[in-house]
Amino acid sequence: MNIESGFSQVAQSLLWPVLVLVGLAFVYALWSGGATLMEAWQRWRQPQYRSLRVAPGLSMEELELQLVRQVEPVRLLSRLSPMLGLIATMIPLGPALQSVAAGNGQQALAVFSGAFAGVVLALAAASVGLVVYSVRRRWLLAELLVVRKERGVGQ
C-alpha cells in the first residue's frame, strides 16, 4: 500500500463522521436561530430584558468572559460549518471522478448530489450561525455597556 491509497482510505473513513457533524451543525443552527428569535420576542416585550447574568461579585473581566462564553458556540458554528461542508464535498469527488473516467456517469451523478447536499446544509448552518452571532453579540455588548455605566466604570 502506498501513501496515496492510505490517505484516500483515511479520507473516505472521515465521510460519515463529517456528514454527521454537518447534520448536527444544521440542527444546532436551527435551534440557536429559534432561541434567538424567542429572545428577540422577549426583548421586544420587556425592554429591560437581560441575558447577561450579572452577579453582584463579578468583575468586569468576568462579565466579559461570560459574554464571550455565551456567543462562542455560534461563532464556532459559523466558522467551522463551511470547512465541514468543504470536506463533505471533497471526499466523494475522488471516487466520483473515477466513475466518470470509467464511463459510469450515473454513479458519479449520485455521488455529486450527496456531496453538494452536504455543502448546502453546512453553508445554511454557517449563515444562520453568523446572523445569530452578530445579533447576540450586539445585544450582549449593549448590556455590558449598561453594566459599565451602572458601576461607573470609565469608557
GROMACS .gro file of C-alpha atoms in nm:
model
  155
    1MET     CA    1   0.000   0.000   0.000
    2ASN     CA    2   0.140   0.338  -0.098
    3ILE     CA    3   0.088   0.665   0.084
    4GLU     CA    4  -0.174   0.797  -0.162
    5SER     CA    5  -0.403   0.499  -0.114
    6GLY     CA    6  -0.354   0.524   0.262
    7PHE     CA    7  -0.455   0.890   0.257
    8SER     CA    8  -0.751   0.803   0.037
    9GLN     CA    9  -0.871   0.538   0.280
   10VAL     CA   10  -0.835   0.773   0.577
   11ALA     CA   11  -1.026   1.045   0.389
   12GLN     CA   12  -1.304   0.803   0.291
   13SER     CA   13  -1.337   0.691   0.652
   14LEU     CA   14  -1.396   1.054   0.753
   15LEU     CA   15  -1.701   1.098   0.528
   16TRP     CA   16  -1.967   0.967   0.765
   17PRO     CA   17  -1.836   1.147   1.075
   18VAL     CA   18  -1.819   1.471   0.876
   19LEU     CA   19  -2.174   1.424   0.744
   20VAL     CA   20  -2.297   1.359   1.097
   21LEU     CA   21  -2.124   1.678   1.214
   22VAL     CA   22  -2.281   1.873   0.927
   23GLY     CA   23  -2.622   1.739   1.027
   24LEU     CA   24  -2.564   1.830   1.391
   25ALA     CA   25  -2.443   2.176   1.293
   26PHE     CA   26  -2.759   2.231   1.087
   27VAL     CA   27  -2.982   2.118   1.375
   28TYR     CA   28  -2.791   2.339   1.619
   29ALA     CA   29  -2.820   2.634   1.380
   30LEU     CA   30  -3.197   2.589   1.364
   31TRP     CA   31  -3.215   2.558   1.743
   32SER     CA   32  -2.999   2.865   1.809
   33GLY     CA   33  -3.187   3.064   1.545
   34GLY     CA   34  -3.515   2.977   1.715
   35ALA     CA   35  -3.374   3.063   2.057
   36THR     CA   36  -3.255   3.398   1.923
   37LEU     CA   37  -3.599   3.471   1.778
   38MET     CA   38  -3.752   3.390   2.116
   39GLU     CA   39  -3.504   3.620   2.287
   40ALA     CA   40  -3.588   3.895   2.036
   41TRP     CA   41  -3.954   3.848   2.126
   42GLN     CA   42  -3.871   3.874   2.497
   43ARG     CA   43  -3.661   4.186   2.438
   44TRP     CA   44  -3.944   4.344   2.240
   45ARG     CA   45  -4.200   4.269   2.512
   46GLN     CA   46  -3.968   4.358   2.802
   47PRO     CA   47  -3.725   4.637   2.705
   48GLN     CA   48  -3.526   4.585   3.027
   49TYR     CA   49  -3.461   4.216   2.948
   50ARG     CA   50  -3.103   4.100   3.004
   51SER     CA   51  -2.949   3.771   2.904
   52LEU     CA   52  -2.615   3.864   3.060
   53ARG     CA   53  -2.642   3.738   3.418
   54VAL     CA   54  -2.479   3.993   3.644
   55ALA     CA   55  -2.399   3.856   3.989
   56PRO     CA   56  -2.301   4.119   4.248
   57GLY     CA   57  -1.945   3.995   4.299
   58LEU     CA   58  -1.845   3.957   3.934
   59SER     CA   59  -1.574   4.184   3.799
   60MET     CA   60  -1.600   4.345   3.457
   61GLU     CA   61  -1.344   4.099   3.322
   62GLU     CA   62  -1.556   3.807   3.445
   63LEU     CA   63  -1.863   3.959   3.280
   64GLU     CA   64  -1.671   3.998   2.953
   65LEU     CA   65  -1.564   3.634   2.976
   66GLN     CA   66  -1.926   3.534   3.037
   67LEU     CA   67  -2.025   3.730   2.725
   68VAL     CA   68  -1.763   3.550   2.516
   69ARG     CA   69  -1.878   3.212   2.650
   70GLN     CA   70  -2.237   3.288   2.552
   71VAL     CA   71  -2.157   3.372   2.190
   72GLU     CA   72  -1.864   3.136   2.131
   73PRO     CA   73  -2.072   2.830   2.025
   74VAL     CA   74  -2.245   3.015   1.741
   75ARG     CA   75  -1.918   3.182   1.642
   76LEU     CA   76  -1.760   2.838   1.608
   77LEU     CA   77  -2.067   2.717   1.420
   78SER     CA   78  -2.034   2.996   1.166
   79ARG     CA   79  -1.662   2.930   1.117
   80LEU     CA   80  -1.645   2.550   1.124
   81SER     CA   81  -1.955   2.466   0.921
   82PRO     CA   82  -1.814   2.586   0.586
   83MET     CA   83  -1.500   2.380   0.646
   84LEU     CA   84  -1.707   2.071   0.723
   85GLY     CA   85  -1.911   2.136   0.410
   86LEU     CA   86  -1.596   2.157   0.201
   87ILE     CA   87  -1.469   1.831   0.348
   88ALA     CA   88  -1.808   1.667   0.283
   89THR     CA   89  -1.784   1.781  -0.079
   90MET     CA   90  -1.422   1.693  -0.144
   91ILE     CA   91  -1.416   1.340  -0.003
   92PRO     CA   92  -1.665   1.193  -0.255
   93LEU     CA   93  -1.517   1.380  -0.552
   94GLY     CA   94  -1.227   1.138  -0.595
   95PRO     CA   95  -1.446   0.829  -0.641
   96ALA     CA   96  -1.694   1.031  -0.849
   97LEU     CA   97  -1.422   1.142  -1.089
   98GLN     CA   98  -1.302   0.784  -1.114
   99SER     CA   99  -1.658   0.680  -1.206
  100VAL     CA  100  -1.671   0.947  -1.476
  101ALA     CA  101  -1.335   0.829  -1.612
  102ALA     CA  102  -1.469   0.471  -1.618
  103GLY     CA  103  -1.775   0.586  -1.814
  104ASN     CA  104  -2.024   0.538  -1.530
  105GLY     CA  105  -2.187   0.882  -1.522
  106GLN     CA  106  -2.497   0.776  -1.329
  107GLN     CA  107  -2.294   0.662  -1.030
  108ALA     CA  108  -2.092   0.985  -1.038
  109LEU     CA  109  -2.412   1.189  -1.051
  110ALA     CA  110  -2.543   1.019  -0.736
  111VAL     CA  111  -2.217   1.089  -0.555
  112PHE     CA  112  -2.216   1.454  -0.666
  113SER     CA  113  -2.574   1.502  -0.543
  114GLY     CA  114  -2.487   1.379  -0.195
  115ALA     CA  115  -2.169   1.586  -0.184
  116PHE     CA  116  -2.346   1.906  -0.278
  117ALA     CA  117  -2.627   1.843  -0.029
  118GLY     CA  118  -2.368   1.833   0.249
  119VAL     CA  119  -2.216   2.165   0.150
  120VAL     CA  120  -2.558   2.330   0.117
  121LEU     CA  121  -2.657   2.225   0.469
  122ALA     CA  122  -2.321   2.335   0.605
  123LEU     CA  123  -2.344   2.677   0.440
  124ALA     CA  124  -2.701   2.721   0.565
  125ALA     CA  125  -2.584   2.637   0.918
  126ALA     CA  126  -2.294   2.882   0.887
  127SER     CA  127  -2.523   3.158   0.760
  128VAL     CA  128  -2.767   3.117   1.048
  129GLY     CA  129  -2.475   3.095   1.291
  130LEU     CA  130  -2.325   3.418   1.162
  131VAL     CA  131  -2.653   3.606   1.193
  132VAL     CA  132  -2.717   3.469   1.543
  133TYR     CA  133  -2.361   3.551   1.648
  134SER     CA  134  -2.384   3.908   1.522
  135VAL     CA  135  -2.722   3.980   1.680
  136ARG     CA  136  -2.648   3.818   2.015
  137ARG     CA  137  -2.304   3.978   2.037
  138ARG     CA  138  -2.457   4.321   1.976
  139TRP     CA  139  -2.721   4.262   2.243
  140LEU     CA  140  -2.469   4.139   2.498
  141LEU     CA  141  -2.225   4.423   2.432
  142ALA     CA  142  -2.507   4.672   2.481
  143GLU     CA  143  -2.592   4.502   2.811
  144LEU     CA  144  -2.226   4.514   2.914
  145LEU     CA  145  -2.220   4.886   2.838
  146VAL     CA  146  -2.522   4.938   3.066
  147VAL     CA  147  -2.346   4.746   3.345
  148ARG     CA  148  -2.034   4.958   3.296
  149LYS     CA  149  -2.238   5.274   3.328
  150GLU     CA  150  -2.421   5.140   3.635
  151ARG     CA  151  -2.091   5.062   3.804
  152GLY     CA  152  -1.933   5.389   3.699
  153VAL     CA  153  -1.653   5.218   3.508
  154GLY     CA  154  -1.473   5.458   3.270
  155GLN     CA  155  -1.531   5.434   2.900
   0.00000   0.00000   0.00000
